[in-house]
Every structure is written in C-alpha cells, then in structure tokens.
CSV table of C-alpha atoms in Angstrom, one decimal:
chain,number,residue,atom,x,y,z
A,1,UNK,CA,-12.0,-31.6,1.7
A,2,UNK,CA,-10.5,-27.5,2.0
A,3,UNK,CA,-13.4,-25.5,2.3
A,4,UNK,CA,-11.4,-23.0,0.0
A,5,UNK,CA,-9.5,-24.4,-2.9
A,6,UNK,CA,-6.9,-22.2,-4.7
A,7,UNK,CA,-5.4,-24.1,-8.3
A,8,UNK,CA,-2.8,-24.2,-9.2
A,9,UNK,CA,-0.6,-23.9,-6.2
A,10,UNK,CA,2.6,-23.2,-8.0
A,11,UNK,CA,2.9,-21.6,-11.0
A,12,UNK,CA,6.5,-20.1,-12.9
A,13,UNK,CA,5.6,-18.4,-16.2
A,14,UNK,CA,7.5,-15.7,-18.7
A,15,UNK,CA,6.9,-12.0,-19.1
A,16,UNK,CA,3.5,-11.1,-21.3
A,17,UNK,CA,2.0,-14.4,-20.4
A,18,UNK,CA,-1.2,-14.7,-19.6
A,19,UNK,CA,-2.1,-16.0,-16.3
A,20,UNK,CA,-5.3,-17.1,-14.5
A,21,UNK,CA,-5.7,-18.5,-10.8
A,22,UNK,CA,-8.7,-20.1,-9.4
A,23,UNK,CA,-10.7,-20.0,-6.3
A,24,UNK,CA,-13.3,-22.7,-5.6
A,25,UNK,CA,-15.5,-22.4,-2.1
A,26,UNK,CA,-17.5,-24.8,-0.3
A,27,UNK,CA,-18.7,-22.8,2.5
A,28,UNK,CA,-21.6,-21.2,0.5
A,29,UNK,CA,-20.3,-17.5,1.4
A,30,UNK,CA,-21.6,-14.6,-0.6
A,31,UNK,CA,-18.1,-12.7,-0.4
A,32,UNK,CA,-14.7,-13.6,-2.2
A,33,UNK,CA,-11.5,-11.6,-2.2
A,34,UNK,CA,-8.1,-11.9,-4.0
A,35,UNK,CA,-4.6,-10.4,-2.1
A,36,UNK,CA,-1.2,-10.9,-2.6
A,37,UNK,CA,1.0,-11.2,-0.1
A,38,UNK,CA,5.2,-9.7,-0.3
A,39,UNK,CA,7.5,-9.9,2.2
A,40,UNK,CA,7.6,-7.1,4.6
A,41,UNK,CA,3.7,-5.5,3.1
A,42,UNK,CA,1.6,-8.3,4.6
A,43,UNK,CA,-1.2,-8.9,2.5
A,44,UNK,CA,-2.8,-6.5,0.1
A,45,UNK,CA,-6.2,-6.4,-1.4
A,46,UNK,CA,-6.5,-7.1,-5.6
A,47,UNK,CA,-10.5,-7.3,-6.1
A,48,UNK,CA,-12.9,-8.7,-4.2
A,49,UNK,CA,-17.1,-9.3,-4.7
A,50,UNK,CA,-20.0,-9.3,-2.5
A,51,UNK,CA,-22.3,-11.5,-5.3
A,52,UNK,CA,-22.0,-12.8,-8.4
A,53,UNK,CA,-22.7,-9.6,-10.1
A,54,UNK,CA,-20.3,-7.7,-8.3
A,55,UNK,CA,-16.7,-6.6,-8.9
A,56,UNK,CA,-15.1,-4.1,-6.6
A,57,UNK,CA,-11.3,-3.3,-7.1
A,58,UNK,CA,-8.7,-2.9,-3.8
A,59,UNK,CA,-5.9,-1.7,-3.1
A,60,UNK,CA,-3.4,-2.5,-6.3
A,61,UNK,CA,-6.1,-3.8,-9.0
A,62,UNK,CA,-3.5,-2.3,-11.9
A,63,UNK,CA,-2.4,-5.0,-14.1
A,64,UNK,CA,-5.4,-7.3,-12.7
A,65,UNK,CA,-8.6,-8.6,-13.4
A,66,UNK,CA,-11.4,-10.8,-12.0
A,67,UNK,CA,-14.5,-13.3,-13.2
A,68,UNK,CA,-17.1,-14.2,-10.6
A,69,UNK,CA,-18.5,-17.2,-12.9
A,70,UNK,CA,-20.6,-18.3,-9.9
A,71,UNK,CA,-21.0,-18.1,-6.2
A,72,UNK,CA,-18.6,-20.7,-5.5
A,73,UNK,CA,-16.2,-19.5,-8.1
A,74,UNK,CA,-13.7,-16.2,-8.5
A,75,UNK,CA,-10.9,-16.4,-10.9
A,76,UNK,CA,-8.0,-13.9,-11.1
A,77,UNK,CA,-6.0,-12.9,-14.6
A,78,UNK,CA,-2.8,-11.5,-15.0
A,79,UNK,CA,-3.4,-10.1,-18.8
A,80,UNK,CA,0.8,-10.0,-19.2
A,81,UNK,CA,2.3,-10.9,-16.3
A,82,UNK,CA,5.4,-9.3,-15.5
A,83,UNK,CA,8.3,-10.2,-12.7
A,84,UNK,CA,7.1,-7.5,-10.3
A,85,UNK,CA,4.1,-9.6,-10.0
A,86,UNK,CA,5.6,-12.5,-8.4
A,87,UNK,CA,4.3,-12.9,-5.2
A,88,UNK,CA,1.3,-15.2,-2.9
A,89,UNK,CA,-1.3,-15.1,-3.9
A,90,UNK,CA,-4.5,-15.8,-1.8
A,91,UNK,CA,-8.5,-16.0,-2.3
A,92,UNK,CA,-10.7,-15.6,0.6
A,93,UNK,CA,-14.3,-16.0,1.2
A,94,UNK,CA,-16.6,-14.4,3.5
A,95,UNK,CA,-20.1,-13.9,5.1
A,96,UNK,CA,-22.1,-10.3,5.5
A,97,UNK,CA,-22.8,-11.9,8.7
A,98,UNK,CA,-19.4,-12.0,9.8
A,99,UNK,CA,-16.1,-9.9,10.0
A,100,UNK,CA,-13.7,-13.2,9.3
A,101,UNK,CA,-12.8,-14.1,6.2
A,102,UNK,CA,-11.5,-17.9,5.0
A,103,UNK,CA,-8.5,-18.2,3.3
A,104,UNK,CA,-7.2,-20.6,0.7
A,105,UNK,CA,-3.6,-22.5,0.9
A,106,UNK,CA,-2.1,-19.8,-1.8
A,107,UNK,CA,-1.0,-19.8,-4.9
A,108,UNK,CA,2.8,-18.7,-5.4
A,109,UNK,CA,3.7,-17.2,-9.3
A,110,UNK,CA,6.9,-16.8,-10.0
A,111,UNK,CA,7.0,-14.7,-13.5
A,112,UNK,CA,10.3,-14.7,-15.5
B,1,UNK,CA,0.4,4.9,3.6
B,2,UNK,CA,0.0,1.7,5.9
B,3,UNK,CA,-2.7,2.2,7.9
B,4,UNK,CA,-2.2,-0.6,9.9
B,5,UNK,CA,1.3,-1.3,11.4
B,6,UNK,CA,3.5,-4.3,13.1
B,7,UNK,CA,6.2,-2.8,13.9
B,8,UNK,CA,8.4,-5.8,15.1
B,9,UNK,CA,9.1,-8.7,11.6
B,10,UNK,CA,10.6,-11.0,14.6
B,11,UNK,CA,9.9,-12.3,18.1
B,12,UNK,CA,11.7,-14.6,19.6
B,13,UNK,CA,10.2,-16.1,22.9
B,14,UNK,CA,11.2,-19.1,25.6
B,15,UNK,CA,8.4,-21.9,25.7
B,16,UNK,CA,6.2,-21.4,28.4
B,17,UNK,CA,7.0,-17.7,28.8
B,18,UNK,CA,4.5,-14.4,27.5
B,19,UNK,CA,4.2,-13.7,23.7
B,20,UNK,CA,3.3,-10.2,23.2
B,21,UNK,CA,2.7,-9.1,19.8
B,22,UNK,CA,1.9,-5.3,19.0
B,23,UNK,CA,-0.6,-3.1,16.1
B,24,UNK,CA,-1.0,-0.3,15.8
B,25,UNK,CA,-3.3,1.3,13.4
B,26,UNK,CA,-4.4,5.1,11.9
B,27,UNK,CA,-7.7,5.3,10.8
B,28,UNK,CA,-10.7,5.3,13.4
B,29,UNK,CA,-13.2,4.2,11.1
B,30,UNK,CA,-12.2,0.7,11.9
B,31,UNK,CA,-14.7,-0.9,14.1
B,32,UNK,CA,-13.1,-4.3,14.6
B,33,UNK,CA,-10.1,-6.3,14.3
B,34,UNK,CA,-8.4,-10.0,14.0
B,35,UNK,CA,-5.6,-11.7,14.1
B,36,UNK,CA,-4.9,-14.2,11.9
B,37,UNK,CA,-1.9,-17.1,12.1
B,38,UNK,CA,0.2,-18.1,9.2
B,39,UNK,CA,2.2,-21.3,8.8
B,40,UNK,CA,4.9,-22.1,5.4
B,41,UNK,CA,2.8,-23.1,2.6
B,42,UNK,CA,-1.2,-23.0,4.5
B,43,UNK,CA,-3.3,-19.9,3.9
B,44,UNK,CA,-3.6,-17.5,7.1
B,45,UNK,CA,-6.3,-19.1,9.3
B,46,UNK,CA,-8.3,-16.5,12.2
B,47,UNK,CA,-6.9,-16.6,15.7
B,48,UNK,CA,-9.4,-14.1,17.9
B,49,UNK,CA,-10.6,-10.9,17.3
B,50,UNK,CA,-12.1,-7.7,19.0
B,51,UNK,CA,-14.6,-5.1,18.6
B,52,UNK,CA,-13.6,-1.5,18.4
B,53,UNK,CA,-17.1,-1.7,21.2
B,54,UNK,CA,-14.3,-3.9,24.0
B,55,UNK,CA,-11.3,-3.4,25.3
B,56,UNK,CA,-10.2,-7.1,25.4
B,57,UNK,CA,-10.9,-10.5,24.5
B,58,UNK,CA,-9.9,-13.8,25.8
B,59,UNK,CA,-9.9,-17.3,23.9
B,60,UNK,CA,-7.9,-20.1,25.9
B,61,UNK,CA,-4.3,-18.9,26.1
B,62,UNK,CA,-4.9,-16.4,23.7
B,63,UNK,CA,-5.9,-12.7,24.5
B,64,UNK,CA,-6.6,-9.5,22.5
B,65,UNK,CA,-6.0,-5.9,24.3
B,66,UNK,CA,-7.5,-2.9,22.8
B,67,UNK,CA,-6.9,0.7,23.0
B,68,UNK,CA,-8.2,2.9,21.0
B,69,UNK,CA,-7.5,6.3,22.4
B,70,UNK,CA,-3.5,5.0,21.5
B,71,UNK,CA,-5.1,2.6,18.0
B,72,UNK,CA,-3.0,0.1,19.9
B,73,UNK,CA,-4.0,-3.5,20.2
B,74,UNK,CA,-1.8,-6.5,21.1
B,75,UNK,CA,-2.0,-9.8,21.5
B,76,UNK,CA,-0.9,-11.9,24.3
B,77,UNK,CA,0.0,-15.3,24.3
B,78,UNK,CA,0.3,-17.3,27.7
B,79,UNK,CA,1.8,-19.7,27.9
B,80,UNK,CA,3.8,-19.8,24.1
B,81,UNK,CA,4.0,-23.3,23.0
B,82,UNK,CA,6.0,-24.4,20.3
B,83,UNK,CA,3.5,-24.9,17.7
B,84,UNK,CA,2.7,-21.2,18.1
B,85,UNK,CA,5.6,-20.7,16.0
B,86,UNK,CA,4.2,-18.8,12.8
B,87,UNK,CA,3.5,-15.6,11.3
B,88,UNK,CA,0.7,-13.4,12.8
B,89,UNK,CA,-0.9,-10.8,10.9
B,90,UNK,CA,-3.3,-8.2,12.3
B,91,UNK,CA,-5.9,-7.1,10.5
B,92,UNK,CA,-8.6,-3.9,11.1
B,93,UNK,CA,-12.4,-3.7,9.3
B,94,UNK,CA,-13.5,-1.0,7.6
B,95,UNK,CA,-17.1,0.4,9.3
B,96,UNK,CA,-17.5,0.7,5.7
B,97,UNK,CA,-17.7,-1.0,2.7
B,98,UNK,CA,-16.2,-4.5,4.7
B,99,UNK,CA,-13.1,-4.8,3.8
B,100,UNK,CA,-10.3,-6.1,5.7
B,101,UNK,CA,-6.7,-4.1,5.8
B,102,UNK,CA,-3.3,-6.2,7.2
B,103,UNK,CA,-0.3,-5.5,9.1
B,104,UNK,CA,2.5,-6.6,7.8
B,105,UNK,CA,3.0,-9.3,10.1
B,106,UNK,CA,5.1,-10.4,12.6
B,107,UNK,CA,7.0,-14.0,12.8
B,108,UNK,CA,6.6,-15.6,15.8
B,109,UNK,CA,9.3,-18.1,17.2
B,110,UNK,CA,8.4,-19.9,20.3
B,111,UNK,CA,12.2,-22.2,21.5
B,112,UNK,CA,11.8,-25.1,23.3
C-alpha cells in the first residue's frame, strides 16, 4: 500500500463549486504540505503543517484552505473554485528529522 | 521572483552518454538541496541531495555538484539509461522555517 494517499485522483468540477482533496499518510510524519504544480512554475507551496495544531500558509494560499483532522490526515478546500485553479495538485509529508519530503501520486482538478 | 531556476524545460541525451542537468538558485539562506524525479501520473519521488556544507555527492550513477560561490548545482547522470527519462525538479531548503522551494523542472529524455 502508498505510503501517501491523495483522493480523488481526478476531479472536473464548475466555477463556485466547492472542492475538497484528501491526503492520508502511513509513514507517521509530523509534517504535511499541499503544492500545485503548472506547467513551466514547477511546483508551488499552498499550506503546509508541522502538527496537528498547526497551519502555516505558502507561497499562493489565496483562494485556499486547509484542515489537519489528525496526524495522518490534511485536507485541502477550494471554497469556489475557479478555472485558474486547474492544476496538480500534490500532498507531501515529512520528518523534522529530515530535509526530504514524500509525495503523493496527485490529484489533477480541472474547474470549468 | 523564482528563486530557484532550471533554466533548460528539455534535454535530450543518447543512452549511455552524460546527462547534465543545471540550478541555479538566489537566496543563500538555503542550506541544502534535492532533486526529485517525476514520471506521467506518479508524484515526484527524491533522487540525491546535498548539503550547502559539500561540494558534491555521489549515489550509483547519479551525482550532485555544488557551488555556492556561483548558487550553481547540477546533476550528472552517467551513464543515462532509458528509464531515466522523466522530469527532474530541483529543490533548495530554507535554513529557516523548513520549507522546500522548486525549480521549474526540467524534462529529461534519454533515446535508445
């Protein structure tokens, strides 16, 4: 089994929907992230969280949000999506031990 | 502002022959970096990575230069196979705060 499980994995929605994506981890790492990934910007930091009771915003938060409902656990919510937010999107996990992070399979959203 | 660059989207290299893939970054409050690999539909997995400490870094065919005085690193590949056909994405640590910042990345194609 992934040690970093990202559902759904493909997701087309309309504008103003709301959207969430979830992260599940095995690995028992304090850290989770979110990024999106565009062609041509690489991938860019949305929120990540060092514990449970942690939230931290990145790079491009706006139009985000985040729920760390457990160690295991970080969800991402598009409020009302919109088309410029179609992208990848990947979670990641991490350990304060360590510089690497873990990265899920993606999800891709596609918003009409 | 990017602070962390890949300046080449495309390589194209002869199996068996040198992959050299170039970063270059700004800010010198990163104290270590990674390289991560990329196939179609998988989430980026870690490939090596360096201290800001080193100067270089070997794993098996796969080697990580460092300069800092240019905030150049590169990777070497030797000898490119074609399974090392993929994106690669460089990514630098902030000293601070742990965060990780990407290149844009840089897609590799290895001919057989």
């Amino acid at each position: 089994d992934a040690d970093v499980t990202q559902t759904p994995r493909n997701r087309i929605t309309k504008t103003g929907k709301r959207i969430m994506l979830e992260c599940s981890q095995t690995k028992g790492h304090d850290r989770m992230y979110w990024y999106r990934q565009d062609p041509g910007l690489g991938l860019r930091l949305i929120y990540y969280s060092f514990d449970v009771k942690d939230i931290n915003k990145g790079e491009i938060s706006d139009g985000y949000s985040v729920s760390r409902q457990a160690q295991a656990k970080f969800s991402l919510s598009l409020e009302s999506a919109i088309p410029n937010q179609t992208a990848l999107y990947f979670c990641a996990t991490g350990d304060s031990s360590s510089n690497e992070q873990f990265f899920g399979p993606g999800t891709r959203l596609t918003v009409l | 502002d990017q602070q962390v660059k890949q300046n080449s989207p495309s390589l194209s290299v002869q199996e068996g022959r040198i992959s050299i893939l170039n970063c270059d970054y700004t800010n010198s409050m990163f104290d270590y970096f990674l390289w991560y690999k990329k196939y179609p539909a998988e989430g980026p997995t870690f490939l090596i990575s360096i201290s800001s400490i080193k100067d270089k870094n070997e794993d098996g065919r796969f080697t990580v230069f460092l300069n800092k005085s240019a905030k150049h690193l590169s990777l070497h590949i030797v000898p490119s196979q074609p399974g090392d056909s993929a994106v690669y994405f460089c990514a630098a640590n902030l000293e601070y705060g742990n965060k990780l910042v990407f290149g844009a990345g840089t897609i590799l194609r290895v001919k057989s």
